[in-house]
Coordinates of C-alpha atoms in Angstrom, one line a residue:
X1 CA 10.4 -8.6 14.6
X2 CA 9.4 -12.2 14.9
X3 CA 8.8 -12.4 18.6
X4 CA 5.4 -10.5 18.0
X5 CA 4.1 -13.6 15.9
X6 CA 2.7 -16.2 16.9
X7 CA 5.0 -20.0 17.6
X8 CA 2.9 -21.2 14.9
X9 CA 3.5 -18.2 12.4
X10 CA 7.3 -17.2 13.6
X11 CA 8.1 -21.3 12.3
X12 CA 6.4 -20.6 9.3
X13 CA 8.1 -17.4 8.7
X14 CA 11.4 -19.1 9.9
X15 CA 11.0 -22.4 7.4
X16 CA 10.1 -20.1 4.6
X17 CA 13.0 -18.0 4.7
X18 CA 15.3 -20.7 5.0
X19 CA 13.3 -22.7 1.8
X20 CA 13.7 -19.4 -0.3
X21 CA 17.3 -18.6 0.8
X22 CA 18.4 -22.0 0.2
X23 CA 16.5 -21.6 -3.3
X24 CA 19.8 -22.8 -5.7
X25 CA 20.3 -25.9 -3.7
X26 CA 16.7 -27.2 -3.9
X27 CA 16.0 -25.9 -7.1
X28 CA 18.9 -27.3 -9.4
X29 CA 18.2 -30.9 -8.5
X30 CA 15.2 -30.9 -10.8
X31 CA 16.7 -28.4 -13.8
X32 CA 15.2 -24.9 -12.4
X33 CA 18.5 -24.1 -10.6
X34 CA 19.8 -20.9 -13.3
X35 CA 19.0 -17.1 -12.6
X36 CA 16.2 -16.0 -14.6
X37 CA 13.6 -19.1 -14.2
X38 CA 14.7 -18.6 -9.9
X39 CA 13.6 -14.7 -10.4
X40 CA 11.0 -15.6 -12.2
X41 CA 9.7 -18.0 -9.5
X42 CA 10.0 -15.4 -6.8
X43 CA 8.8 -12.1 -8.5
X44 CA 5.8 -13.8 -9.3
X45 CA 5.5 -15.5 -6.1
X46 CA 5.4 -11.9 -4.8
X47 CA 2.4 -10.9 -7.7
X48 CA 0.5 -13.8 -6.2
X49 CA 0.5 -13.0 -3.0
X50 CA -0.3 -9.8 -3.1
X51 CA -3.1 -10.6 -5.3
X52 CA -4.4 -13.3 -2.8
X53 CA -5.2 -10.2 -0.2
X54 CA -7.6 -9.5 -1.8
X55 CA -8.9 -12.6 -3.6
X56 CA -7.9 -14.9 -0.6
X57 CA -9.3 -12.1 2.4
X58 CA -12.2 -10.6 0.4
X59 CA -13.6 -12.8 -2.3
X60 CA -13.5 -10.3 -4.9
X61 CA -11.9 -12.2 -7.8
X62 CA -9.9 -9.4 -9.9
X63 CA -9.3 -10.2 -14.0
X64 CA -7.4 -7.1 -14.3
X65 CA -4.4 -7.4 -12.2
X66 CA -2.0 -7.5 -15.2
X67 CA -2.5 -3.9 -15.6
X68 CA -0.9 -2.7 -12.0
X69 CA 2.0 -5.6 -13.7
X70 CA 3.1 -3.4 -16.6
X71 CA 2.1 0.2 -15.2
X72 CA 5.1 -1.0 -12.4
X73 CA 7.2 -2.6 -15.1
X74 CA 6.7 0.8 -17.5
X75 CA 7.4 3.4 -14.3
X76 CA 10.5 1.5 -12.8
X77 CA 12.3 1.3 -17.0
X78 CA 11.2 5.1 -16.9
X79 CA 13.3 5.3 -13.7
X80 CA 16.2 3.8 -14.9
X81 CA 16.2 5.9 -18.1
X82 CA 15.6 8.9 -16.9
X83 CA 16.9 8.9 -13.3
X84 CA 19.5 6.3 -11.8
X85 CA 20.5 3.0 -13.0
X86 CA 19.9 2.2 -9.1
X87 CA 16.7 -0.4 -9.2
X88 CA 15.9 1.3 -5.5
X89 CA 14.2 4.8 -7.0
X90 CA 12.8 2.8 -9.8
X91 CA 11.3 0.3 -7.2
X92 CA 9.8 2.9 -4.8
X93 CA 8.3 4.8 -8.0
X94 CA 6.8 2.2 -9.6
X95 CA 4.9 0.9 -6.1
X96 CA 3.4 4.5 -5.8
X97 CA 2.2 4.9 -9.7
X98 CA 0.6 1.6 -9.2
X99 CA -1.0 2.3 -6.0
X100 CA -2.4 5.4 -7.2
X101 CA -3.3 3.4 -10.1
X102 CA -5.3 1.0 -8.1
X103 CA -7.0 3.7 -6.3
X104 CA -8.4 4.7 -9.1
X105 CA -9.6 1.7 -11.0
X106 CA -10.4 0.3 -7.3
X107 CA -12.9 3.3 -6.2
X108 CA -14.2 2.5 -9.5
X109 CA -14.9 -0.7 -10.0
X110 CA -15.6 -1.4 -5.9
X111 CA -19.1 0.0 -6.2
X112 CA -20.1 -3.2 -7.7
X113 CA -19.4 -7.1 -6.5
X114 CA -19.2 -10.7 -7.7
X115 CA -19.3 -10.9 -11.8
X116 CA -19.5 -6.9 -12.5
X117 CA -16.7 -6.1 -10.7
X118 CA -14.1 -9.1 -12.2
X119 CA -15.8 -7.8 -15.3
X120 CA -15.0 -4.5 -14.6
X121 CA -11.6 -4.9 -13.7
X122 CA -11.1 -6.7 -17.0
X123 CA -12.0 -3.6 -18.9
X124 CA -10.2 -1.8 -17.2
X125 CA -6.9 -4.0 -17.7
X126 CA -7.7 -4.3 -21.7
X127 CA -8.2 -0.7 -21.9
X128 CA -4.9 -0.3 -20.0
X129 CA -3.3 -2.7 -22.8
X130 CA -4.6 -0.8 -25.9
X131 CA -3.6 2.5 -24.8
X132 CA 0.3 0.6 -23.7
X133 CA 0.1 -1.0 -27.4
X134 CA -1.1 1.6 -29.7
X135 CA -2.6 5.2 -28.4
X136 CA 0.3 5.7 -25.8
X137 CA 3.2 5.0 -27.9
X138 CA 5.3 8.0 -27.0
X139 CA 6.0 6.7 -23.5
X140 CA 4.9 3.0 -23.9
X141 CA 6.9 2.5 -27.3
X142 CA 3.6 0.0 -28.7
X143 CA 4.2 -2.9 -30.0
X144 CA 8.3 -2.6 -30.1
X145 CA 8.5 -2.4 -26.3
X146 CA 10.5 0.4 -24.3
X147 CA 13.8 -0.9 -23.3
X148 CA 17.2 0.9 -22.5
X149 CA 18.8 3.1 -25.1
X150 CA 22.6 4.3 -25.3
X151 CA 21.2 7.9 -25.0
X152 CA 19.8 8.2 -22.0
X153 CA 20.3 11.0 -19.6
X154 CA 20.1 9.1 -16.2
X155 CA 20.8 12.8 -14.1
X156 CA 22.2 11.0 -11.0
X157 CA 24.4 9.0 -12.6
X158 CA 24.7 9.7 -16.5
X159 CA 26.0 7.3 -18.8
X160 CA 28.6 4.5 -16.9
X161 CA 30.3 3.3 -20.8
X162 CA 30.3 4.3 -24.5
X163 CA 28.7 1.8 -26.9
X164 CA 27.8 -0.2 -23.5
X165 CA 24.0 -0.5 -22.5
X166 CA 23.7 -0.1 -18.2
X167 CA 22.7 -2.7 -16.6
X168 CA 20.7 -2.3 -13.4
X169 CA 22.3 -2.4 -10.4
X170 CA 21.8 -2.0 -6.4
X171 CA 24.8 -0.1 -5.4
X172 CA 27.2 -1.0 -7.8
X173 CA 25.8 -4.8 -7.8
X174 CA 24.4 -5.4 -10.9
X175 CA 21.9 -7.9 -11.0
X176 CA 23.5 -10.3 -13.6
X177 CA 26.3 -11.3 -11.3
X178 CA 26.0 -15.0 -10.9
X179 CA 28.6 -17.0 -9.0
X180 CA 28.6 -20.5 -10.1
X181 CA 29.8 -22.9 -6.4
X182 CA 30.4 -26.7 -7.4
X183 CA 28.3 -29.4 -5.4
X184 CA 28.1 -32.9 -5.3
X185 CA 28.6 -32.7 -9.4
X186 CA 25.8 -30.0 -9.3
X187 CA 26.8 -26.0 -10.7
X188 CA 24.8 -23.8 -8.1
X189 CA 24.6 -20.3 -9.4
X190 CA 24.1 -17.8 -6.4
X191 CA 22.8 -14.7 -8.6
X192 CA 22.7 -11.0 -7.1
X193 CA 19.1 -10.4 -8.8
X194 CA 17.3 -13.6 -7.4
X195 CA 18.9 -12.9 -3.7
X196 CA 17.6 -9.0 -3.6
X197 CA 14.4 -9.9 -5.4
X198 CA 14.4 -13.5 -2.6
X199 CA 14.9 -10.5 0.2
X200 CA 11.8 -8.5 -0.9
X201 CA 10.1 -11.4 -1.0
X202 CA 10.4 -12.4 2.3
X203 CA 9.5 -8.8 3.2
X204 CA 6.3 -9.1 1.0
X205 CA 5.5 -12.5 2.7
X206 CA 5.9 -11.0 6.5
X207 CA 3.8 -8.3 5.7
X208 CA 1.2 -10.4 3.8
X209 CA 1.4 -12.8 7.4
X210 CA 1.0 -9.2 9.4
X211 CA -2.2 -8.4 7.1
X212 CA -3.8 -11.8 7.6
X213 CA -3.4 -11.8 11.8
X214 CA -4.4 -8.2 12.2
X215 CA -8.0 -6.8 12.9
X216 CA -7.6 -5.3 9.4
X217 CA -7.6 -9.0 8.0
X218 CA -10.4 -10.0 10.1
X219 CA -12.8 -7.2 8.7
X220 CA -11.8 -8.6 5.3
X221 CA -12.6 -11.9 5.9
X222 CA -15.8 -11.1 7.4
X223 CA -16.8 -9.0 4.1
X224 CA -15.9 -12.3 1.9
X225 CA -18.2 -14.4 4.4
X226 CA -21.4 -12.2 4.3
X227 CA -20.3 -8.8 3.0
X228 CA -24.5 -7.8 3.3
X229 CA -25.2 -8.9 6.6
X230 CA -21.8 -6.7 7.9
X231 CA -22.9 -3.6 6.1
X232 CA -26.5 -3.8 7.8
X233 CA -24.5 -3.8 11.7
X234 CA -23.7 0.2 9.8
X235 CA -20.2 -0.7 9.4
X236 CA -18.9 0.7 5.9
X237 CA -16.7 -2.0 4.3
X238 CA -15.9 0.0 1.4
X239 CA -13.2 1.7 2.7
X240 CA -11.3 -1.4 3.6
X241 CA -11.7 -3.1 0.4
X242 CA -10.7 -0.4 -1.6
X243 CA -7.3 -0.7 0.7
X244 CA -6.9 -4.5 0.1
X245 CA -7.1 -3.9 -3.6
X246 CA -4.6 -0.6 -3.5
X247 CA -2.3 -2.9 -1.5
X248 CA -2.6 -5.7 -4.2
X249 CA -2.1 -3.4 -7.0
X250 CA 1.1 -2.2 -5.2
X251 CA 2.4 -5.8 -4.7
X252 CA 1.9 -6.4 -8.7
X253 CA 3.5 -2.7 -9.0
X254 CA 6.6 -4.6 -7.4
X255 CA 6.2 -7.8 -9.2
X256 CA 6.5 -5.6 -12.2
X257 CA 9.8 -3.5 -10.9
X258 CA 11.4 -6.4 -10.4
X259 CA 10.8 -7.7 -13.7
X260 CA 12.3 -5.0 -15.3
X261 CA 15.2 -4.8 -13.1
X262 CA 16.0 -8.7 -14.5
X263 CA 15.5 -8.4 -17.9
X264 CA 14.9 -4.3 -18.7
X265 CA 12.3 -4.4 -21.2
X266 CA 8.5 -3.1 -20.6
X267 CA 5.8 -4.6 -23.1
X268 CA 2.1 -4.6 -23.5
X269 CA 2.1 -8.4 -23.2
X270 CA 1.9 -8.0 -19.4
X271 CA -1.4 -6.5 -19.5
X272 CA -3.0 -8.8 -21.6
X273 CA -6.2 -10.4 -19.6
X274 CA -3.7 -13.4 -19.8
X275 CA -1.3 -12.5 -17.8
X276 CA -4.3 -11.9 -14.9
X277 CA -5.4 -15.1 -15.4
X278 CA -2.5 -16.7 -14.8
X279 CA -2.3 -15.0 -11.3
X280 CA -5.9 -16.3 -10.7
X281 CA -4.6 -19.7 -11.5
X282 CA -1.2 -19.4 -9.2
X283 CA -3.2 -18.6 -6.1
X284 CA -6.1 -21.0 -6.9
X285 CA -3.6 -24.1 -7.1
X286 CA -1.8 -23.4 -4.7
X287 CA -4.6 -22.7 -2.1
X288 CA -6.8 -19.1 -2.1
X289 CA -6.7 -17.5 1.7
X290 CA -3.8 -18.8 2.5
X291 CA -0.2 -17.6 3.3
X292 CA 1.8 -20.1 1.2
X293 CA -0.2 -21.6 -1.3
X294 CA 0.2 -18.3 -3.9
X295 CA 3.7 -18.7 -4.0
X296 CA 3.2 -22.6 -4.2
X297 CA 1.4 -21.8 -6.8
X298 CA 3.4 -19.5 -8.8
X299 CA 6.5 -21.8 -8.8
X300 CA 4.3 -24.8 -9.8
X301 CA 3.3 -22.9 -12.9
X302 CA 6.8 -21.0 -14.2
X303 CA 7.6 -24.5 -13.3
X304 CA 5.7 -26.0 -15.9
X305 CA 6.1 -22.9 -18.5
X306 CA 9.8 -22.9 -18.3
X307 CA 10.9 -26.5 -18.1
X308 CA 8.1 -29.1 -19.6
X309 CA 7.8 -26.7 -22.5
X310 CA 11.2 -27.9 -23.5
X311 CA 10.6 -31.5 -23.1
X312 CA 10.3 -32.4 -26.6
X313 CA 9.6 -35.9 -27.8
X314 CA 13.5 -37.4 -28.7
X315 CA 13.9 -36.4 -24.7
X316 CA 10.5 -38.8 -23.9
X317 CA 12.0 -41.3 -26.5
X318 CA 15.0 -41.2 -24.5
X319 CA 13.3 -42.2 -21.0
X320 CA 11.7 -45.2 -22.7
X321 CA 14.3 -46.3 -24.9
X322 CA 15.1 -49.4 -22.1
X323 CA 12.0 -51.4 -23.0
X324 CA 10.8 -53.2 -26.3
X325 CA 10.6 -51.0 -29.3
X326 CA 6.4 -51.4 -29.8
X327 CA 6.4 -49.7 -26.2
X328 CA 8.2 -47.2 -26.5
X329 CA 6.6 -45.8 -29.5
X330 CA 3.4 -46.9 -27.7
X331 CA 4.7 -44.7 -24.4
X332 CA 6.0 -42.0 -26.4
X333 CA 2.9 -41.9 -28.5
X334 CA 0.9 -41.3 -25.0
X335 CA 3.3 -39.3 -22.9
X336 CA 4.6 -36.8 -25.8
X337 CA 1.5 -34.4 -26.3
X338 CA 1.3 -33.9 -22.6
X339 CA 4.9 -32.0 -23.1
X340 CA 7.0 -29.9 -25.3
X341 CA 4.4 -27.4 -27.0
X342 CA 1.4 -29.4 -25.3
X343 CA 2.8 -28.5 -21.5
X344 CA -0.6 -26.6 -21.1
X345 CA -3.2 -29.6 -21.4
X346 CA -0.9 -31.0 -18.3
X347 CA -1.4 -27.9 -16.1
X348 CA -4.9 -27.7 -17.2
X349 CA -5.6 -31.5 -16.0
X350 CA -3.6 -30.7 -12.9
X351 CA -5.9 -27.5 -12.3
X352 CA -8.8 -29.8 -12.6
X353 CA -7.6 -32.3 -10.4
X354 CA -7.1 -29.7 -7.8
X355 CA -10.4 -27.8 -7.9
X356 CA -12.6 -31.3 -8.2
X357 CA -10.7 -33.0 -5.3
X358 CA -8.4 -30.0 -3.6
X359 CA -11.1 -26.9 -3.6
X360 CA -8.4 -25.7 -0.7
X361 CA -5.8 -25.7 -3.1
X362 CA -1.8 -28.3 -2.7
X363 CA -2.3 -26.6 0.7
X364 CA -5.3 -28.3 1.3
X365 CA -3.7 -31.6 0.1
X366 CA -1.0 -31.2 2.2
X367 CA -2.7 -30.8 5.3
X368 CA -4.1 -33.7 4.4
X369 CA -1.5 -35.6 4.1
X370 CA 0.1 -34.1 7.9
X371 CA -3.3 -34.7 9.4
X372 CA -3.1 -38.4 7.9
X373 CA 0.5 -39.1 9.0
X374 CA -0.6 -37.8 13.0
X375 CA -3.7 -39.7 13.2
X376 CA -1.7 -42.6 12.5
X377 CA 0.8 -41.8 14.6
X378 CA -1.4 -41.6 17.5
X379 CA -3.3 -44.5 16.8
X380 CA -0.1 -46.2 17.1
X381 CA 1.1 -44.6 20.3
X382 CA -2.0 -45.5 21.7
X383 CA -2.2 -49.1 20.7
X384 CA 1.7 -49.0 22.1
X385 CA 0.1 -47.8 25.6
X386 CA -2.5 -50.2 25.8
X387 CA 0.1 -53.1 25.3
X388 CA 2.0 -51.8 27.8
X389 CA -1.1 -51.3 29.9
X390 CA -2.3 -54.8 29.4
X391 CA 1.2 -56.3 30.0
X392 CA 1.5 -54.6 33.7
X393 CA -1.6 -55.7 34.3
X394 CA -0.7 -59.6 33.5
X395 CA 2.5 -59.4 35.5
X396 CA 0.9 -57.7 38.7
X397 CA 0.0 -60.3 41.3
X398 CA -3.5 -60.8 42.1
X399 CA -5.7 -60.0 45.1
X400 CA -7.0 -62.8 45.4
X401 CA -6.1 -66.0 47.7
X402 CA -4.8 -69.3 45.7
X403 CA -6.7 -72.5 46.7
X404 CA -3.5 -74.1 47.9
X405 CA -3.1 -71.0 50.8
X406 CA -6.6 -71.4 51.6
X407 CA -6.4 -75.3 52.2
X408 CA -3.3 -74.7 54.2
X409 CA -5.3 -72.6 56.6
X410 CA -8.0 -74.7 56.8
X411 CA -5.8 -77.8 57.6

């Protein structure tokens, strides 16, 4: 599979899957090491990339994609009710509802660019969450949320225990089953959800890399760098919009599957034009039309969401309590409403940071930082050379006669 990429993309492909694989190791270091914040970093790793296709490729800057999030998350708890406890039919039936989903809202709101359509993909997404919260209730369960009940009929495999709720499972592997591994004082927990959700999202990223080399991701670009002057050459671009955005819908139809196969509860709260916004932000961060910055971007955020949301200020006290007591009340007094409850003014000021000087995104900055580290590099190999150059050149004998030889032959 890899030798059809190129040496550049088949290292990238390589390095990524050995970075997500080796996900517990790097991961509990800095306190994100347990199950559900490493699902959480991947599944939504795989919702930002799918929606940089078309954000990154196209330019058409969605504010509904947290609808295609719960209509996946809503068909693949419908699955697992109604048909298997197996996450594999509730998977593959969640990515078609929410295709066809985004066909639908895509061959609508794809007639017009820029402004109208993000504003009409927002509609679209809050009508989606009013009709989840209160007129669909039936199949949605409003407000409560629909979750897995004792009852259900489940005709492949009926009910597994009485009084026991199913968990979901690949196979007979559920995905709660953690094995905790000792390591250099560390507890690694190698969980059966985060390695089959890692998988897909390996699967997601290869295609994403497939999508970006192919002819289909060149048309794309070319409609994000003048979408007018390519439909006056005759070519229709419609057509391969309207697939970017079916695809991106699909990869937040997964996003939301796999959601529901960690923790299986479906709520309205993933439509809500937050929860869009929040993808916008992932893939902006971490570096819009690229192939890694999304998922840069969406562990940077859960990052911040999950674990400086419970630094609270007898933790902050606790880092300063070496020096004098006037500063550390003066330290905690500055540090403290940056976390805890205030962990959102710190992302925001990061954002800022990285759209002022970073408009590429912690990509950007990174190839920065490479580009940096070889131009120094060379300058220093170079100025090596020419030491060595000068230094020959000082040892080799010259051409040209000493005085004392040509005495000697004129004696």
């Amino acid at each position: 599979m890899l030798k059809t990429l190129r040496v550049s993309d088949r290292t990238l492909m390589v390095l990524f899957t050995i970075v997500v694989l080796a996900g517990p190791l790097i991961l509990a270091p800095v306190g994100a090491g347990y199950p559900d914040l490493m699902q959480r970093f991947v599944i939504y790793g795989i919702f930002a990339i799918g929606f940089n296709i078309l954000f990154g490729l196209t330019g058409y800057l969605s504010f509904g994609h947290a609808a295609f999030l719960g209509v996946g998350s809503y068909s693949a708890l419908w699955m697992l009710k109604l048909l298997s406890i197996n996450i594999v039919p509730a998977i593959l039936f969640s990515v078609v509802v929410s295709g066809l989903f985004a066909l639908l809202i895509g061959f609508i709101s794809l007639r017009r660019s820029g402004i109208y359509f993000s504003i009409l993909t927002l509609a679209f997404a809050q009508m989606s969450y009013n009709l989840a919260y209160s007129v669909l209730t039936p199949i949605t369960n409003g407000e409560t949320g629909l979750q897995l009940d004792l009852n259900d009929p489940r005709v492949l495999d009926g009910a597994t225990e009485t009084g026991r709720l199913a968990s979901p499972s690949l196979f007979g592997l559920e995905m709660g089953d953690t094995a905790i591994v000792p390591f250099l004082g560390m507890e690694l927990q190698f969980n059966v959800g985060f390695y089959i959700s890692a998988l897909i999202l390996i699967g997601m990223f290869y295609l994403s890399l497939r999508i970006f080399r192919s002819p289909f991701g060149m048309i794309l670009r070319a409609v994000k760098s003048n979408q007018t002057r390519l439909n006056y050459t005759g070519f229709n671009s419609r057509p391969y919009t309207l697939t970017a955005f079916v695809i991106s819908g699909m990869y937040a139809g997964l996003a939301g599957a796999l959601l529901v196969c960690m923790d299986p509860l479906a709520g309205a709260e993933r439509m809500q034009w937050t929860a869009s916004g929040e993808v916008v932000l992932m893939t902006i961060m971490g570096g819009a039309g690229t192939l890694i910055g999304p998922v840069l971007g969406a562990g940077i955020i859960k990052y911040f969401e999950n674990i400086f949301s419970r630094i609270n200020e007898s933790v902050v006290q606790g880092w300063f309590s070496a020096l004098p007591e006037g500063l550390t009340d003066f330290f905690v007094a500055v540090v403290s409403p940056f976390l805890g409850s205030g962990w959102h003014i710190s992302l925001g000021l990061i954002f800022m940071l990285v759209v002022i000087f970073l408009p590429g995104g912690l990509v950007e900055g990174a190839s920065r930082v490479i580009n940096l580290f070889t131009r120094l590099s060379q300058a220093r190999k170079s100025s090596a050379s020419q030491a060595d150059t000068d230094s020959t050149d000082d040892d080799r004998p010259s051409g040209k006669p000493s005085p004392s030889s040509v005495n000697t032959r004129e004696s």
